[in-house]
C-alpha positions as a Python dict, from the first residue, in 0.01 Angstrom:
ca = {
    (1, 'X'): (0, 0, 0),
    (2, 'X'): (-358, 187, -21),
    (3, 'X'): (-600, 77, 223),
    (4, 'X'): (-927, 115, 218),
    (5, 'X'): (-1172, 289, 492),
    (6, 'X'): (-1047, 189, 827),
    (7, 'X'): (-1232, 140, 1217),
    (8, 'X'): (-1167, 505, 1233),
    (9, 'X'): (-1349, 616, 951),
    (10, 'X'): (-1625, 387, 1031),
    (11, 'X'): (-1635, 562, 1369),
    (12, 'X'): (-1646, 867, 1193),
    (13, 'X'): (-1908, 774, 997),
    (14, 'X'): (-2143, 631, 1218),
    (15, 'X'): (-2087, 923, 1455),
    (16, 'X'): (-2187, 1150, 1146),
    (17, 'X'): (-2525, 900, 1041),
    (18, 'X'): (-2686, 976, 1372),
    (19, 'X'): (-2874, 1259, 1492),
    (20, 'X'): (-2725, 1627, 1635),
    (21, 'X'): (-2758, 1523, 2065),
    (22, 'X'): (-2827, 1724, 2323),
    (23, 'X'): (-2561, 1527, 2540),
    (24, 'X'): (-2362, 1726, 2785),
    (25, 'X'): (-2043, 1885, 2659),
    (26, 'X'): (-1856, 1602, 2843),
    (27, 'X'): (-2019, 1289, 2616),
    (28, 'X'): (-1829, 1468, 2321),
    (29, 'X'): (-1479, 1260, 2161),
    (30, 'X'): (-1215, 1419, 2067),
    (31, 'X'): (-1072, 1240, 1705),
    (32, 'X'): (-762, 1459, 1653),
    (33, 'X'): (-613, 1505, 1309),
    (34, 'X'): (-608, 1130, 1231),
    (35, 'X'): (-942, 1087, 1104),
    (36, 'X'): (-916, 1367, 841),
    (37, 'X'): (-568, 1294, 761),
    (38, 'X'): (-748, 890, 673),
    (39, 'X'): (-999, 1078, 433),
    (40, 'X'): (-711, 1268, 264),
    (41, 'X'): (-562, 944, 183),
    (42, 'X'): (-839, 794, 25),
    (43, 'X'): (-939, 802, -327),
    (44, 'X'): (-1210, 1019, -433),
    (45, 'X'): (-1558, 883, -414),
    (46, 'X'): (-1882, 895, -248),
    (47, 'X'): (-1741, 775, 79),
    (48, 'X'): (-1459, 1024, 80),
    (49, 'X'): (-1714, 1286, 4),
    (50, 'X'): (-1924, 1197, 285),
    (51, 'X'): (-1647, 1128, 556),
    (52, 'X'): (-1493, 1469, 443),
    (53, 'X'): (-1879, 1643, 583),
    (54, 'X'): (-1814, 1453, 889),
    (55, 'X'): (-1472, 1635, 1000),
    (56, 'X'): (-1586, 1900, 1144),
    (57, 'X'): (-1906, 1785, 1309),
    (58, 'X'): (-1920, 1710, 1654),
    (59, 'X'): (-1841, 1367, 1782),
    (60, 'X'): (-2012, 1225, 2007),
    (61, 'X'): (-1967, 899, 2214),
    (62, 'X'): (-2153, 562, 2122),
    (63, 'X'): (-2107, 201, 2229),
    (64, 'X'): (-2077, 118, 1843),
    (65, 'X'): (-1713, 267, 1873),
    (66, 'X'): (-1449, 15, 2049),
    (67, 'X'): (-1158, 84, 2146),
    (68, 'X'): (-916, -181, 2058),
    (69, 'X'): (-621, -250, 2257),
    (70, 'X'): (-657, 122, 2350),
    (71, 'X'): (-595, 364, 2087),
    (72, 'X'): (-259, 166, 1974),
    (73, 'X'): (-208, 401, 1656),
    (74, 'X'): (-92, 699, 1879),
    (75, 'X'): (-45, 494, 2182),
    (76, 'X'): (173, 191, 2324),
    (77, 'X'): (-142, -60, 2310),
    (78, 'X'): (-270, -187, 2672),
    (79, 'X'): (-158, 131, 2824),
    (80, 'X'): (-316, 334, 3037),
    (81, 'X'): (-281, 619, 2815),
    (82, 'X'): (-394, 455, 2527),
    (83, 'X'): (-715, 319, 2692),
    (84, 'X'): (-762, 739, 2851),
    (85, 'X'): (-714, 832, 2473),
    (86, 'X'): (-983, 613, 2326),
    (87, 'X'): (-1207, 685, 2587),
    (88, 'X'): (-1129, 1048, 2516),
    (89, 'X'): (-1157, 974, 2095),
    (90, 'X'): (-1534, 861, 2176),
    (91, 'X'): (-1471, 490, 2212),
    (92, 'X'): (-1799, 315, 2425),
    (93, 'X'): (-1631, 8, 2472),
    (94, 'X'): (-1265, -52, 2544),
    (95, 'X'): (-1121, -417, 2432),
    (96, 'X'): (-884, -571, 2632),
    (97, 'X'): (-680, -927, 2534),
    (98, 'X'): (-647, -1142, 2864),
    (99, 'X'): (-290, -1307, 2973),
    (100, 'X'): (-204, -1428, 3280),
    (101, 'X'): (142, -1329, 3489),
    (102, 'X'): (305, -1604, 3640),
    (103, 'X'): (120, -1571, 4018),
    (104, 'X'): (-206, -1671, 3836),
    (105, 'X'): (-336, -1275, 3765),
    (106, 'X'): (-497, -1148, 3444),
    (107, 'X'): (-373, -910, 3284),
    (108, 'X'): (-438, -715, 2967),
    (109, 'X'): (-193, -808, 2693),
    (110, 'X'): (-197, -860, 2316),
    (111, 'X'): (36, -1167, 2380),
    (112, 'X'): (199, -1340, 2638),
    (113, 'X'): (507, -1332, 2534),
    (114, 'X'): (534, -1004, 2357),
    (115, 'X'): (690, -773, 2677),
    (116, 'X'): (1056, -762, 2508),
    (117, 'X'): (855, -561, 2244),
    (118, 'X'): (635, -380, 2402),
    (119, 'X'): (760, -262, 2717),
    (120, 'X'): (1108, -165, 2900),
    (121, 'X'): (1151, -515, 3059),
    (122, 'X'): (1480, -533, 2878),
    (123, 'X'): (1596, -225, 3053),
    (124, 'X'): (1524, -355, 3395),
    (125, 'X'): (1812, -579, 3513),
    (126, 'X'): (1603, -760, 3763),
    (127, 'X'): (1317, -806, 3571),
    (128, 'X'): (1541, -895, 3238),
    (129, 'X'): (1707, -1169, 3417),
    (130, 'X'): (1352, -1336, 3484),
    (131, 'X'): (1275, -1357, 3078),
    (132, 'X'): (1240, -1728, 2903),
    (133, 'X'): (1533, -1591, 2665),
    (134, 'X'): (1745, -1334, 2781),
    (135, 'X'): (1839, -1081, 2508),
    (136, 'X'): (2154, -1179, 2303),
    (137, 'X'): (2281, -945, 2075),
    (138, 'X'): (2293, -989, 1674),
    (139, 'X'): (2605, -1177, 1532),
    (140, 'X'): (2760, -1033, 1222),
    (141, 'X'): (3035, -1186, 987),
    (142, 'X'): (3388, -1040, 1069),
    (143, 'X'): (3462, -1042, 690),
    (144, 'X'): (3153, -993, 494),
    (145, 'X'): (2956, -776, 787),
    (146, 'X'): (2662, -997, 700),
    (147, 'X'): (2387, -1073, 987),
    (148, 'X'): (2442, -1453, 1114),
    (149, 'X'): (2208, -1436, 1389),
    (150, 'X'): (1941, -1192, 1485),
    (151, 'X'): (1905, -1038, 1817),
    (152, 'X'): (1635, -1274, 2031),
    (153, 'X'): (1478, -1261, 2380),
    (154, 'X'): (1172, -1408, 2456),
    (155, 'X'): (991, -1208, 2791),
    (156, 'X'): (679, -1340, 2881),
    (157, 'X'): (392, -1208, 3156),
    (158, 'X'): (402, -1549, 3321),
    (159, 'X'): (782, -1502, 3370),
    (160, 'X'): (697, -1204, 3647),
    (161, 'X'): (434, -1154, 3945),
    (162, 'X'): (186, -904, 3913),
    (163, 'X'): (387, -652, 4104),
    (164, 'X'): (700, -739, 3923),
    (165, 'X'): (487, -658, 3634),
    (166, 'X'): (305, -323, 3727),
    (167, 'X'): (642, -214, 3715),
    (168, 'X'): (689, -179, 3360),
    (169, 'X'): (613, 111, 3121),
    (170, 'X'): (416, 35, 2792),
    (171, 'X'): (644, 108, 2438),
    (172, 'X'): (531, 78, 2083),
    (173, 'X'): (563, -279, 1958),
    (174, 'X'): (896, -267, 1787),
    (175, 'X'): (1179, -522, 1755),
    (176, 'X'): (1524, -488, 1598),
    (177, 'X'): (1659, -809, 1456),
    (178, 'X'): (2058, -625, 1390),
    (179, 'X'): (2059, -496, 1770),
    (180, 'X'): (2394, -503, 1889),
    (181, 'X'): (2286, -426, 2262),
    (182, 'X'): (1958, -317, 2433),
    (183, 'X'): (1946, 28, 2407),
}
């Protein structure tokens, strides 16, 4: 499915509509390939042509560009490397979605029940055990091979403290409903 211009070309964009700065070296983004490989994709136009003058101007950094969640395309979202890396890509603002672990403490999270996607809980025996649904693996038919019933946990942040939960490691969202076992 074509989409059409995205956040990032809209940062790219307004970054390119205002005028050349004399800001230190150090108020400059860094995009990466992404943006260019986003006008690339598009289908030729007067916005393609413009974006495409953009990519190799300098980028500055402006409070109109947010980073949200981070920079969760090349990042695990609500990571400290993905909130670094929009910072980094010229992002003003940084987003964060609020939760709330299970000793009262807010914490930035897309969901509150989304860490047996998004992070290594699952990998963590004593931190596993503490989930609403502990994992259980996919059940096949003997005969047929077909899937019965898909793999399910259910982790949440309220199921751990905060320390509990500083000691995870951010993943990319991902979830696979055949999983025979964790790993």
């Amino acid at each position: 499915m074509r989409r059409g211009p995205t956040a990032l070309m809209a940062m790219l964009f307004a970054y390119c509509a205002g005028s050349q700065s004399s800001e230190a070296p150090a108020d400059l983004a860094q995009l990466g390939p992404r943006p260019a490989w986003l006008v690339d994709q598009m289908e030729p136009g007067p916005l393609k042509e413009k974006l495409a003058g953009c990519i190799n101007r300098p980028a500055h950094r402006t409070s109109f560009s947010i980073g949200h969640r981070g920079a969760p395309l090349q990042f695990p979202e609500h990571t400290r490397e993905s909130y670094l890396a929009a910072a980094r890509m010229g992002a003003g603002m940084i987003e964060c979605d609020v939760t709330f672990t299970g000793d009262g403490v807010l914490v930035c999270r897309h969901a509150q029940c989304d860490l047996h996607t998004t992070t290594d809980i699952l990998f963590k025996p004593g931190l596993a055990e503490k989930c609403q649904t502990p994992f259980t693996p996919a059940q096949f038919d003997p005969q047929s091979g077909e899937l019965i019933a898909p793999a399910t946990a259910r982790c949440c942040s309220s199921d751990l403290t905060l320390a509990e939960f500083q000691q995870l490691s951010g993943r990319p969202d991902r979830v696979n409903p055949r999983a025979g076992n964790i790993s």
